[in-house]
Amino acid sequence: MATTTIKDIAKALGLSPATVSRALQDSHEIGEATKKKVKELATQLNYQPNPYASSLRKRKSNTIAVVLPEVADSFFSLAINGIEAVAKDKGYHVLIYLTHESLLREEAILSEFKSGRVDGLLISVSEETTSGTHIKKVIDEGMPVVFFDRECDDVPTTKIVTNDLESSYLATTHLIKQGCKKIVYLCISPSLSISKNRVNGFNKAIEENKLTHSGVVACDKHFDNNIELVKKILSGKNRPDGIIASVEKLTPVVYLACRDLRLSIPTDIKLVSFTNLQTSLILNPPLTTITQPAFKMGEKAATILFKHLDKKKAALQNETIVIASELFIRQSSAKK
Amino acid sequence: MATTTIKDIAKALGLSPATVSRALQDSHEIGEATKKKVKELATQLNYQPNPYASSLRKRKSNTIAVVLPEVADSFFSLAINGIEAVAKDKGYHVLIYLTHESLLREEAILSEFKSGRVDGLLISVSEETTSGTHIKKVIDEGMPVVFFDRECDDVPTTKIVTNDLESSYLATTHLIKQGCKKIVYLCISPSLSISKNRVNGFNKAIEENKLTHSGVVACDKHFDNNIELVKKILSGKNRPDGIIASVEKLTPVVYLACRDLRLSIPTDIKLVSFTNLQTSLILNPPLTTITQPAFKMGEKAATILFKHLDKKKAALQNETIVIASELFIRQSSAKK
DNA sequence: GGTAATTACGTAAACGGTTACGTAAATAAA
DNA sequence: TTTATTTACGTAACCGTTTACGTAATTACC
């Protein structure tokens, strides 16, 4: 409770608080002997500087905010690991905020940041976020913002993304090469930049290969609804022979729908899914996946933000950095 | 950049900063008319109080720390969701720190908290943490600490745990009922309280049923090592007919080892795993699991911490709150 | 040997809110 | 009508650290 302050140390050594402060910062204005005395007493008394006093005076919090839709998804879990690794290394603290895919919450969270609580912001927007007005506002007020994964087209800042269009195209052509003629792309949160890119990659491949009876189907957030939807699709005539699940949580939906309908993956239907789950390879059958470099993306986003914070350059570049996803081909898309 | 402060509002309205501060806090000392004027101007100027100035003066940060081994595991992901939900509700901010299972890092993180950066602490200790000395130290300095899941026996404070011993016992007897005679319990981080409880539950069931050729096997953190280990166990004579995987990440190990050895789950070997993965039911075969109430545990831990912080009671009760895990029986432990 | 520069500190004012204390005016109690 | 109380605000100190500015003492320079 009775924490020791700079004043305590100053009094004990017959110095002024200013001298102690400078000694602790290794200022060249302080003599070596004094520095040593101060530092020794500080460690002896287990002195911990009050971060809020420091932040108040220096107008710097050494804290960043990470704003995410949720941490249920394995992508964001891994991204947090990447972010935290860099933050600890750089001596920054990480505040975490979840929007639960709600634009309102996202706005409420961001509006607080004018207070100076954080020096910078890493964000992956909610699925309801179609415009980046609220994000531009905090940027205009001087807050550096780096997007990772889910970005906003209309906000000019640095963005760390993966090659969604290309990998979706790759996944689709992979299915086509494996013999699929009628591919359904299961989509969620269609307004997101990454969703659009993935859909575009899919459509590009479909058009190039002139496939008919292929297309995009919108799912919602309710597991049961999606099961019903997929079952309906799979039991109609013109049953698809290939499915692309555009997000992790749609994977179980497809597996269960197929099981219920006694359809075989990959014999009846081949499947590729966007997911970071480590269990992909022990699914029945092992799942062909597009795996995003989640850890690296978080790491990169944090690195860029901290570099900017240290250098105090002008604004962050309006730059999009792409870290490639990987296609892991497994049995769920096997030829026969 | 030029953020508006209380002084700006005071000057604009011909009031003193003190009056503005009180008006914004709805103090009864301020007249209604003045309050209204102040609040209107505040929202108009988009005033956001500087949290660090406030924290410095009030000696309260409205921030808690969550210290975790990692967020790779789905348990901790869900727990964070629970914690964040309560924190947002109560107006608290959440700092996240990862120990990466290292006691050294855990100590380093905790030692910083003497500074007053956070008002309280939720922690799930690293696997290297055999003694809670460093945790007792921060408690002694007045920091309220609540454990969740991985606790320390020697630290008297509130702990939110699940019924590890009982559910491990339940899992083991389940396997025995299903016909298993030789059960291997795959263990990791044996020094953790939860590991001990789980092992004890296992041993209790084994002893009660007088099973021989059953026992605990220690795994390490390296996937490949574990695969080799499990394969060796499964290819020796006296091959076990049941396996309990005590943590999530051992699940793929068992599945892959069985696949490599062409052993069938559940015909040759029955499996139960401690895990929160939603993909359990689409594994091959669907996995029988002990599922921890991760979200609820996070929620409960946060709720108790905030209740304490609001009431400023003495110390947190040395109380252990148990939220039961659930056994979901699926095909991986089926009789035939 | 006189001036300039450097070294090693102290003084005091910030940073932006909060709050103990004081006070004038308005109201209530006597 | 006088005193006591309440209402509604202002003054100024304070939280702990940082830093612009000042200064005495030492060293360097010509």
XYZ file of C-alpha atoms (C1' of nucleotides) in Angstrom:
732
model
C 0.000 0.000 0.000
C 2.577 2.518 1.136
C 4.340 2.410 -2.178
C 7.656 4.144 -2.377
C 7.816 7.168 -4.616
C 10.532 9.228 -6.103
C 10.134 11.650 -3.238
C 10.888 8.960 -0.708
C 14.114 8.133 -2.439
C 14.979 11.801 -2.767
C 14.409 12.448 0.906
C 16.369 9.406 1.960
C 19.380 10.469 -0.077
C 19.118 14.194 0.492
C 18.442 14.828 -3.173
C 15.678 16.549 -5.068
C 12.972 14.508 -6.779
C 14.186 15.879 -10.088
C 17.611 14.427 -9.577
C 16.221 11.065 -8.651
C 13.975 11.039 -11.682
C 16.867 11.876 -13.950
C 19.146 9.377 -12.283
C 16.634 6.631 -12.877
C 16.486 7.602 -16.516
C 20.259 7.544 -16.834
C 20.371 11.193 -17.707
C 23.811 12.526 -18.584
C 23.114 15.429 -16.292
C 23.610 13.249 -13.256
C 26.910 12.107 -11.831
C 27.771 8.462 -11.845
C 28.070 8.231 -8.096
C 24.634 9.726 -7.579
C 23.109 7.491 -10.214
C 24.492 4.457 -8.508
C 23.213 5.481 -5.113
C 19.771 6.222 -6.470
C 19.459 3.023 -8.436
C 20.636 0.918 -5.575
C 18.152 2.404 -3.177
C 15.437 2.100 -5.784
C 15.931 -1.608 -6.254
C 16.357 -2.065 -2.542
C 13.068 -0.333 -1.815
C 11.517 -2.152 -4.742
C 10.562 1.128 -6.311
C 8.026 0.919 -9.122
C 7.291 4.178 -10.908
C 3.667 5.169 -11.034
C 2.775 4.675 -14.674
C -0.141 7.058 -14.555
C 1.856 9.939 -13.179
C 4.384 9.320 -15.885
C 1.772 8.978 -18.586
C 0.068 12.133 -17.482
C 3.200 14.182 -17.617
C 4.720 12.650 -20.729
C 1.433 12.358 -22.579
C 2.383 8.842 -23.462
C 0.816 5.737 -22.029
C 3.024 2.976 -23.422
C -0.204 1.147 -23.936
C -1.984 0.039 -27.068
C -5.483 -1.167 -27.602
C -6.399 -4.280 -29.513
C -9.962 -4.179 -30.767
C -11.351 -7.485 -31.970
C -14.705 -8.975 -32.834
C -14.132 -11.840 -30.411
C -11.536 -14.358 -29.337
C -13.617 -17.434 -30.005
C -12.060 -17.822 -33.416
C -8.638 -19.425 -33.450
C -7.391 -16.733 -35.809
C -7.737 -14.003 -33.216
C -6.299 -16.150 -30.476
C -3.158 -16.622 -32.469
C -3.073 -12.972 -33.490
C -3.188 -11.922 -29.842
C -0.185 -14.104 -29.164
C 1.706 -12.381 -31.935
C 0.734 -8.939 -30.733
C 1.540 -9.640 -27.134
C 4.935 -11.050 -28.002
C 5.972 -7.843 -29.706
C 4.372 -5.618 -27.089
C 6.196 -7.254 -24.223
C 9.406 -6.965 -26.131
C 8.905 -3.245 -26.658
C 7.699 -2.553 -23.151
C 4.142 -1.801 -24.140
C 0.974 -2.887 -22.425
C -1.991 -4.348 -24.240
C -5.596 -3.458 -23.541
C -8.088 -5.770 -25.129
C -11.585 -4.856 -26.244
C -14.183 -7.050 -27.900
C -16.873 -5.687 -30.156
C -18.841 -8.914 -30.431
C -19.343 -8.008 -34.070
C -21.310 -4.910 -33.117
C -20.618 -1.572 -34.783
C -22.193 0.272 -31.875
C -19.776 -1.250 -29.412
C -16.903 -0.615 -31.738
C -17.822 3.050 -31.934
C -18.249 3.287 -28.188
C -14.856 1.739 -27.612
C -13.096 3.977 -30.115
C -14.751 7.128 -28.853
C -13.044 6.607 -25.524
C -9.612 6.635 -27.032
C -9.578 10.392 -27.466
C -8.760 10.450 -23.798
C -5.178 9.419 -24.363
C -5.578 6.087 -22.688
C -3.667 4.420 -25.487
C -0.904 5.505 -27.816
C -2.077 3.411 -30.702
C -4.617 0.986 -31.913
C -4.694 -2.378 -33.653
C -8.090 -3.208 -34.991
C -9.954 -5.870 -36.864
C -13.382 -4.443 -37.508
C -16.753 -5.930 -36.684
C -18.874 -7.472 -39.379
C -21.302 -4.586 -39.103
C -18.618 -2.061 -39.910
C -19.234 -0.960 -43.481
C -17.829 2.520 -43.112
C -14.712 3.628 -41.312
C -15.926 7.056 -40.292
C -15.464 6.418 -36.600
C -11.986 5.107 -37.236
C -11.028 8.070 -39.350
C -12.147 10.280 -36.529
C -9.658 8.854 -34.051
C -6.946 8.932 -36.687
C -7.700 12.588 -37.310
C -7.231 13.193 -33.641
C -3.721 11.880 -33.901
C -4.127 8.239 -33.008
C -2.066 5.813 -35.075
C -4.199 2.908 -36.223
C -3.119 -0.308 -37.911
C -5.658 -2.731 -39.310
C -5.090 -6.406 -39.315
C -7.118 -8.897 -41.279
C -10.461 -7.132 -41.397
C -9.846 -3.659 -42.735
C -11.855 -0.682 -43.958
C -11.380 0.394 -47.553
C -12.103 3.999 -46.829
C -9.536 4.481 -44.076
C -6.079 5.383 -45.363
C -3.601 3.762 -43.001
C -1.388 0.714 -42.766
C -3.155 -2.596 -43.132
C -1.879 -6.086 -42.556
C -3.933 -8.545 -44.521
C -3.608 -11.893 -46.144
C -4.121 -12.696 -49.794
C -7.774 -13.556 -49.474
C -8.653 -13.178 -53.124
C -5.754 -15.263 -54.344
C -6.164 -18.004 -51.789
C -9.890 -18.195 -52.403
C -9.152 -18.414 -56.113
C -6.578 -21.064 -55.373
C -8.988 -23.057 -53.247
C -11.654 -22.886 -55.917
C -9.378 -23.914 -58.755
C -8.106 -26.675 -56.553
C -11.641 -28.018 -56.194
C -12.158 -27.673 -59.930
C -8.982 -29.584 -60.643
C -10.221 -32.257 -58.312
C -13.241 -32.636 -60.541
C -15.859 -30.374 -58.984
C -18.407 -28.895 -61.380
C -20.924 -27.345 -59.013
C -19.301 -25.471 -56.180
C -21.108 -23.630 -53.431
C -19.301 -20.926 -51.522
C -20.671 -20.504 -48.006
C -20.383 -16.883 -47.029
C -20.817 -14.959 -43.796
C -20.537 -11.245 -42.996
C -20.592 -10.290 -46.681
C -19.880 -6.637 -46.039
C -16.372 -7.280 -44.734
C -13.455 -6.485 -46.996
C -12.036 -9.944 -46.513
C -15.373 -11.543 -47.367
C -15.606 -9.568 -50.558
C -12.108 -10.523 -51.556
C -12.772 -14.152 -50.917
C -16.015 -14.064 -52.862
C -14.257 -12.316 -55.717
C -11.545 -14.916 -55.810
C -14.184 -17.597 -55.908
C -16.166 -15.892 -58.658
C -13.069 -15.319 -60.714
C -12.248 -18.993 -60.687
C -15.838 -19.948 -61.435
C -16.010 -17.580 -64.399
C -12.674 -18.576 -65.792
C -13.771 -22.159 -65.764
C -17.280 -21.345 -66.964
C -18.921 -23.377 -64.244
C -22.672 -23.264 -63.965
C -24.744 -24.187 -60.922
C -22.062 -22.664 -58.779
C -22.501 -19.666 -56.564
C -22.381 -17.921 -53.259
C -24.764 -18.751 -50.431
C -25.131 -16.471 -47.430
C -25.142 -18.041 -43.974
C -25.954 -16.352 -40.704
C -24.566 -16.594 -37.211
C -26.910 -19.277 -35.966
C -25.516 -22.745 -36.071
C -28.874 -24.451 -36.431
C -30.023 -22.174 -39.226
C -26.849 -22.889 -41.107
C -27.204 -26.620 -40.677
C -30.702 -26.451 -42.115
C -29.550 -24.235 -44.950
C -26.676 -26.484 -45.940
C -28.842 -29.561 -45.677
C -31.374 -27.991 -47.984
C -28.690 -27.148 -50.480
C -27.257 -30.626 -50.332
C -30.572 -32.385 -50.702
C -31.987 -30.346 -53.589
C -31.539 -31.369 -57.159
C -28.352 -30.185 -58.779
C -26.573 -31.051 -55.582
C -23.199 -29.342 -55.401
C -20.091 -31.488 -55.511
C -17.855 -28.959 -53.837
C -18.151 -26.583 -50.910
C -15.957 -23.773 -49.729
C -16.515 -22.746 -46.122
C -15.321 -19.185 -45.921
C -14.920 -19.061 -42.155
C -13.880 -21.433 -39.441
C -17.222 -21.817 -37.760
C -18.900 -23.057 -40.914
C -16.712 -26.133 -40.967
C -18.673 -28.145 -38.411
C -21.854 -27.153 -40.177
C -20.777 -28.837 -43.377
C -19.456 -31.941 -41.695
C -22.606 -32.399 -39.680
C -24.930 -31.708 -42.574
C -23.100 -34.291 -44.643
C -23.220 -36.791 -41.841
C -26.943 -36.320 -41.388
C -27.555 -36.731 -45.089
C -25.179 -39.668 -45.286
C -23.133 -37.910 -47.897
C -19.471 -38.750 -48.076
C -16.666 -36.233 -48.010
C -14.864 -36.253 -50.414
C -16.643 -38.838 -52.563
C -19.948 -36.995 -52.836
C -18.782 -33.544 -51.835
C -15.334 -32.059 -51.615
C -14.644 -29.425 -49.022
C -12.151 -26.668 -48.432
C -12.370 -24.407 -45.396
C -10.752 -21.214 -44.226
C -9.541 -22.085 -40.760
C -6.606 -22.045 -38.391
C -7.690 -24.966 -36.301
C -4.972 -27.431 -35.474
C -7.538 -30.165 -35.419
C -8.095 -29.960 -39.162
C -5.911 -32.926 -39.767
C -7.766 -35.220 -37.428
C -11.216 -34.473 -38.758
C -13.130 -37.120 -40.636
C -11.815 -36.855 -43.255
C -8.820 -34.574 -42.697
C -9.753 -31.121 -43.877
C -8.203 -29.232 -46.744
C -7.679 -25.740 -45.395
C -6.701 -22.245 -46.249
C -4.718 -21.264 -43.202
C -4.031 -17.654 -42.430
C -0.721 -16.549 -40.920
C -2.479 -15.330 -37.811
C 0.473 -15.074 -35.482
C 2.601 -13.357 -38.097
C -0.134 -10.909 -38.960
C -0.537 -9.891 -35.354
C 3.198 -9.700 -34.950
C 3.616 -7.580 -38.054
C 0.788 -5.211 -37.179
C 2.226 -4.652 -33.729
C 5.746 -4.217 -35.055
C 4.666 -1.544 -37.482
C 2.641 0.264 -34.872
C 5.483 0.308 -32.376
C 7.988 1.397 -34.966
C 5.741 4.306 -35.721
C 5.242 5.137 -32.063
C 8.961 5.139 -31.434
C 9.864 7.252 -34.419
C 6.974 9.656 -34.123
C 6.850 10.048 -37.856
C 4.013 11.845 -39.519
C 1.097 9.597 -40.297
C 1.186 5.902 -40.968
C 1.590 5.044 -44.615
C -1.538 4.149 -46.494
C 0.000 0.828 -47.255
C -1.327 -2.688 -47.457
C 1.021 -5.433 -46.412
C 0.054 -8.880 -47.550
C 1.159 -12.012 -45.778
C 0.179 -15.062 -47.753
C -2.163 -17.761 -46.534
C -1.359 -21.378 -47.178
C -3.417 -24.074 -48.813
C -3.029 -27.391 -47.051
C -4.404 -30.117 -49.231
C -5.855 -33.012 -47.312
C -8.368 -35.725 -47.833
C -11.558 -33.644 -47.743
C -10.831 -32.548 -51.294
C -9.301 -35.780 -52.557
C -10.112 -36.896 -56.068
C -11.768 -40.116 -55.247
C -4.567 16.400 -30.472
C -5.811 19.538 -28.773
C -8.051 17.569 -26.493
C -10.506 19.515 -24.442
C -9.965 19.454 -20.716
C -11.997 20.373 -17.735
C -10.272 23.717 -17.707
C -11.476 24.497 -21.202
C -15.030 23.856 -20.186
C -14.590 25.858 -17.016
C -13.202 28.834 -18.872
C -15.892 28.724 -21.505
C -18.638 28.769 -18.909
C -17.014 31.106 -16.419
C -16.801 28.381 -13.815
C -13.982 26.871 -11.821
C -12.512 23.521 -12.823
C -13.710 22.110 -9.533
C -17.299 22.938 -10.334
C -17.032 21.366 -13.749
C -15.502 18.235 -12.301
C -18.274 17.957 -9.774
C -20.954 18.708 -12.305
C -19.708 15.902 -14.509
C -19.861 13.556 -11.567
C -23.405 14.589 -10.748
C -22.391 15.906 -7.376
C -25.226 17.126 -5.214
C -23.178 20.198 -4.495
C -23.846 21.567 -7.953
C -27.059 23.227 -9.107
C -29.133 21.593 -11.764
C -28.814 24.467 -14.174
C -25.055 24.456 -13.948
C -24.896 20.696 -14.322
C -26.938 20.887 -17.457
C -24.795 23.620 -18.973
C -21.613 21.733 -18.185
C -22.808 18.414 -19.501
C -24.121 19.922 -22.670
C -20.895 21.685 -23.425
C -18.957 18.558 -22.551
C -20.805 16.392 -25.032
C -20.702 19.187 -27.582
C -16.922 19.487 -27.276
C -16.679 15.727 -27.160
C -14.930 15.907 -23.839
C -13.181 12.748 -22.725
C -11.660 12.824 -19.258
C -8.004 11.938 -19.081
C -8.015 8.565 -17.362
C -4.478 8.897 -16.114
C -5.056 12.196 -14.392
C -8.055 10.688 -12.731
C -6.258 7.495 -11.834
C -3.358 9.398 -10.389
C -5.506 11.470 -8.121
C -8.016 8.834 -7.152
C -5.470 6.070 -6.866
C -7.736 3.860 -8.872
C -7.172 2.767 -12.409
C -10.433 1.039 -13.293
C -8.229 -1.488 -14.968
C -7.579 -5.122 -14.220
C -4.885 -7.435 -15.456
C -5.520 -10.886 -16.834
C -2.447 -13.067 -16.639
C -2.566 -16.229 -18.694
C -0.177 -18.881 -19.913
C -1.284 -18.343 -23.516
C -4.385 -17.900 -25.641
C -3.684 -20.770 -27.967
C -5.860 -23.051 -25.918
C -9.574 -22.689 -26.509
C -10.195 -22.630 -22.781
C -8.433 -19.330 -22.323
C -10.025 -17.831 -25.399
C -13.433 -18.491 -23.970
C -12.394 -17.323 -20.532
C -11.252 -13.997 -21.958
C -14.647 -13.559 -23.519
C -16.272 -14.096 -20.172
C -13.932 -11.713 -18.412
C -14.272 -9.011 -21.021
C -18.039 -9.216 -20.961
C -18.145 -8.458 -17.253
C -15.409 -5.844 -17.429
C -17.155 -3.828 -20.100
C -20.335 -4.008 -18.130
C -18.636 -2.648 -15.037
C -16.650 0.000 -16.869
C -13.313 -1.649 -16.331
C -10.482 -2.039 -18.785
C -8.617 -5.267 -19.332
C -4.874 -5.555 -19.726
C -3.697 -8.896 -20.967
C -0.377 -10.528 -20.212
C 0.926 -13.891 -21.354
C 3.458 -15.865 -19.419
C 4.077 -18.492 -22.083
C 4.194 -20.988 -19.255
C 7.270 -19.325 -17.797
C 7.525 -18.590 -14.098
C 10.155 -15.956 -14.745
C 7.850 -13.985 -16.967
C 5.021 -14.406 -14.553
C 7.135 -12.965 -11.774
C 8.285 -10.109 -13.966
C 4.723 -9.261 -14.883
C 3.475 -9.377 -11.323
C 6.342 -7.336 -9.964
C 5.190 -4.439 -12.105
C 1.798 -4.347 -10.537
C 3.030 -2.693 -7.374
C 2.952 0.458 -9.425
C -0.804 0.762 -9.240
C -1.328 0.135 -12.899
C -4.180 -2.213 -12.128
C -6.729 -2.436 -9.369
C -6.923 -6.181 -9.430
C -5.710 -9.321 -11.003
C -7.137 -12.456 -12.540
C -4.574 -15.153 -12.983
C -4.158 -18.658 -14.203
C -0.637 -19.635 -13.345
C 2.080 -20.993 -15.579
C 2.986 -24.633 -15.507
C 6.296 -23.764 -13.885
C 4.579 -22.098 -10.959
C 4.903 -24.490 -8.057
C 4.929 -21.860 -5.350
C 2.780 -18.765 -5.043
C 5.308 -16.614 -3.239
C 5.328 -13.930 -5.895
C 1.547 -13.865 -5.892
C 1.342 -13.597 -2.149
C 3.689 -10.661 -2.364
C 1.339 -8.613 -4.549
C -1.595 -9.626 -2.387
C 0.286 -8.452 0.679
C 0.749 -5.123 -1.020
C -2.990 -4.746 -1.240
C -3.755 -6.140 -4.668
C -6.873 -8.279 -4.896
C -6.178 -11.464 -6.820
C -8.615 -14.068 -8.067
C -7.425 -17.329 -9.528
C -9.253 -19.096 -12.258
C -8.628 -22.648 -13.329
C -4.951 -22.992 -12.492
C -4.511 -21.962 -8.907
C -1.854 -22.061 -6.216
C -2.546 -24.085 -3.103
C -0.461 -21.879 -0.904
C -2.154 -18.605 -1.751
C -5.233 -17.880 0.335
C -7.649 -16.028 -1.909
C -10.724 -16.660 -4.007
C -10.348 -19.326 -6.652
C -12.657 -20.265 -9.466
C -12.017 -23.821 -10.519
C -13.796 -26.713 -12.051
C -14.285 -30.133 -10.539
C -11.169 -31.641 -12.060
C -10.900 -34.567 -9.715
C -14.529 -35.577 -10.053
C -14.658 -35.205 -13.797
C -11.427 -37.090 -14.233
C -12.858 -39.811 -12.025
C -16.034 -39.714 -14.047
C -14.135 -39.984 -17.316
C -12.124 -42.912 -16.038
C -15.076 -44.832 -14.679
C -16.832 -44.138 -17.943
C -14.005 -45.829 -19.818
C -14.075 -48.708 -17.371
C -17.800 -49.122 -17.857
C -17.185 -49.190 -21.557
C -14.965 -52.176 -21.029
C -11.474 -50.743 -20.703
C -9.039 -52.707 -18.582
C -5.755 -50.943 -19.267
C -6.076 -47.193 -19.242
C -3.280 -44.748 -19.818
C -3.606 -41.214 -18.565
C -1.565 -38.751 -20.622
C -0.366 -35.986 -18.367
C 1.302 -32.646 -18.937
C 2.506 -29.979 -16.500
C 2.224 -32.355 -13.535
C 2.976 -29.676 -10.986
C -0.216 -27.753 -11.647
C -3.011 -28.033 -9.142
C -5.457 -28.985 -11.835
C -3.127 -31.670 -13.148
C -2.787 -33.171 -9.727
C -6.524 -33.189 -9.229
C -7.081 -34.858 -12.542
C -4.431 -37.450 -11.868
C -5.933 -38.121 -8.462
C -9.370 -38.599 -9.955
C -7.911 -41.025 -12.423
C -5.991 -42.967 -9.789
C -9.004 -43.128 -7.536
C -11.057 -44.756 -10.250
C -8.233 -47.111 -11.173
C -7.763 -48.211 -7.572
C -11.439 -48.613 -6.874
C -11.702 -50.896 -9.860
C -8.419 -52.630 -9.142
C -7.132 -52.196 -12.656
C -3.598 -53.223 -13.421
C -1.479 -52.107 -16.347
C -3.023 -48.695 -15.997
C -1.137 -45.565 -15.122
C -0.034 -42.054 -15.749
C 2.374 -41.150 -18.537
C 4.054 -37.760 -18.679
C 4.126 -35.934 -21.994
C 6.066 -32.805 -22.831
C 5.337 -29.730 -24.907
C 6.753 -31.042 -28.151
C 4.227 -32.447 -30.517
C 6.620 -34.811 -32.215
C 7.986 -36.180 -28.973
C 4.486 -36.880 -27.794
C 3.552 -38.642 -31.002
C 6.560 -40.902 -30.621
C 5.795 -41.523 -26.983
C 2.183 -42.448 -27.590
C 3.107 -44.635 -30.508
C 5.577 -46.493 -28.360
C 2.977 -46.997 -25.690
C 0.456 -48.217 -28.213
C 2.798 -50.622 -29.938
C 4.302 -52.282 -26.882
C 2.884 -55.409 -25.440
C 0.091 -54.911 -22.943
C -1.270 -52.255 -25.243
C -3.726 -50.041 -23.410
C -7.361 -50.133 -24.436
C -8.209 -46.709 -23.113
C -6.576 -43.306 -23.114
C -7.367 -40.131 -21.254
C -5.845 -37.010 -22.766
C -5.623 -34.541 -19.925
C -5.272 -31.431 -22.057
C -6.582 -30.223 -25.365
C -3.360 -30.315 -27.278
C -2.824 -33.992 -26.610
C -5.934 -34.887 -28.550
C -4.403 -34.662 -32.024
C -1.447 -36.641 -30.750
C -3.612 -39.621 -29.907
C -5.629 -39.486 -33.096
C -2.530 -39.296 -35.245
C -0.685 -41.993 -33.364
C -3.657 -44.309 -33.776
C -3.928 -43.505 -37.437
C -0.255 -44.198 -38.006
C -0.506 -47.499 -36.180
C -3.783 -48.358 -37.896
C -5.489 -48.707 -34.582
C -9.176 -47.999 -34.483
C -10.846 -45.634 -32.052
C -12.942 -46.851 -30.273
C -12.602 -50.507 -31.290
C -8.971 -50.916 -30.302
C -8.647 -47.918 -28.035
C -11.215 -45.749 -26.390
C -10.457 -42.092 -25.811
C -11.659 -39.303 -23.594
C -10.106 -35.863 -23.739
C -10.237 -32.704 -21.698
C -11.038 -30.039 -24.271
C -13.283 -27.136 -25.154
C -12.962 -27.459 -28.884
C -16.184 -27.142 -30.799
C -14.805 -29.468 -33.411
C -14.900 -32.442 -31.069
C -18.079 -33.710 -32.592
C -16.756 -33.768 -36.136
C -13.578 -35.638 -35.377
C -13.110 -39.159 -36.615
C -14.666 -40.574 -34.569
C -16.496 -37.878 -32.613
C -14.645 -37.302 -29.388
C -15.899 -37.943 -25.894
C -14.893 -34.885 -23.927
C -14.689 -33.346 -20.528
C -15.603 -29.769 -21.288
C -14.790 -27.029 -18.848
C -17.163 -24.115 -18.309
C -14.540 -21.689 -19.589
C -16.745 -18.699 -20.282
C -18.549 -19.056 -16.981
C -15.325 -19.408 -15.058
C -13.954 -16.216 -16.573
C -17.226 -14.478 -15.972
C -17.409 -15.615 -12.362
C -13.820 -14.692 -11.597
C -14.311 -11.230 -13.021
C -17.615 -10.755 -11.243
C -16.107 -11.599 -7.886
C -13.129 -9.375 -8.447
C -15.269 -6.400 -9.429
C -17.642 -6.921 -6.561
C -14.676 -6.779 -4.264
C -13.268 -3.704 -5.960
C -16.548 -1.874 -5.675
C -17.153 -2.746 -2.068
C -13.604 -2.294 -0.893
C -14.049 -5.001 1.650
C -11.120 -6.346 3.549
C -9.378 -9.170 1.764
C -10.897 -11.605 -0.660
C -12.242 -14.722 0.988
C -10.027 -17.769 0.889
C -12.776 -19.564 -0.921
C -12.839 -22.046 -3.743
C -15.784 -21.855 -6.085
C -16.331 -24.890 -8.218
C -18.142 -24.788 -11.522
C -18.691 -28.265 -12.841
C -17.289 -29.587 -16.082
C -19.435 -31.701 -18.346
C -18.809 -35.118 -19.783
C -20.034 -35.372 -23.348
C -20.139 -38.981 -24.375
C -19.493 -39.542 -28.040
C -18.250 -42.267 -30.262
C -14.570 -42.246 -29.303
C -15.475 -44.149 -26.150
C -18.255 -46.271 -27.607
C -18.549 -49.863 -26.449
C -17.955 -51.525 -29.749
C 43.765 35.302 -15.014
C 39.468 36.295 -16.992
C 35.772 34.462 -19.721
C 33.285 30.514 -21.673
C 31.692 26.103 -21.359
C 30.558 22.138 -18.900
C 28.967 19.385 -14.935
C 25.734 18.321 -11.430
C 22.317 19.391 -9.311
C 17.828 22.266 -7.302
C 13.404 24.949 -8.055
C 9.156 25.064 -9.551
C 5.840 24.560 -12.920
C 3.602 21.618 -15.402
C 0.258 17.150 -16.822
C -5.503 16.969 -15.938
C -8.578 15.747 -12.576
C -10.183 15.470 -7.686
C -11.310 17.001 -3.191
C -10.639 19.162 1.535
C -11.664 23.440 2.989
C -13.570 27.991 2.776
C -17.307 31.268 1.833
C -21.103 34.053 0.252
C -25.860 33.863 -0.476
C -30.226 31.799 0.257
C -33.191 29.333 3.145
C -34.804 27.331 7.499
C -35.226 27.240 12.360
C -35.710 29.677 16.750
C -35.104 39.130 13.704
C -31.291 36.429 14.755
C -28.872 32.333 14.263
C -28.179 27.860 12.103
C -28.186 25.346 8.150
C -28.117 24.399 3.476
C -26.947 25.429 -1.322
C -23.714 26.399 -4.832
C -19.752 27.443 -5.918
C -14.350 28.986 -5.688
C -9.468 28.305 -3.971
C -5.786 25.700 -3.735
C -3.472 21.590 -2.593
C -2.671 17.148 -4.199
C -1.686 12.564 -6.919
C 3.756 11.172 -8.712
C 6.659 12.154 -12.404
C 8.872 14.999 -15.788
C 11.293 18.930 -17.529
C 12.239 23.913 -18.629
C 14.938 26.947 -16.406
C 18.247 28.558 -13.085
C 22.652 28.271 -10.610
C 26.782 27.172 -8.192
C 30.948 24.871 -8.816
C 34.294 22.942 -11.631
C 36.894 22.654 -15.889
C 38.535 24.421 -20.441
C 40.214 27.940 -23.356
C 43.084 31.935 -25.092
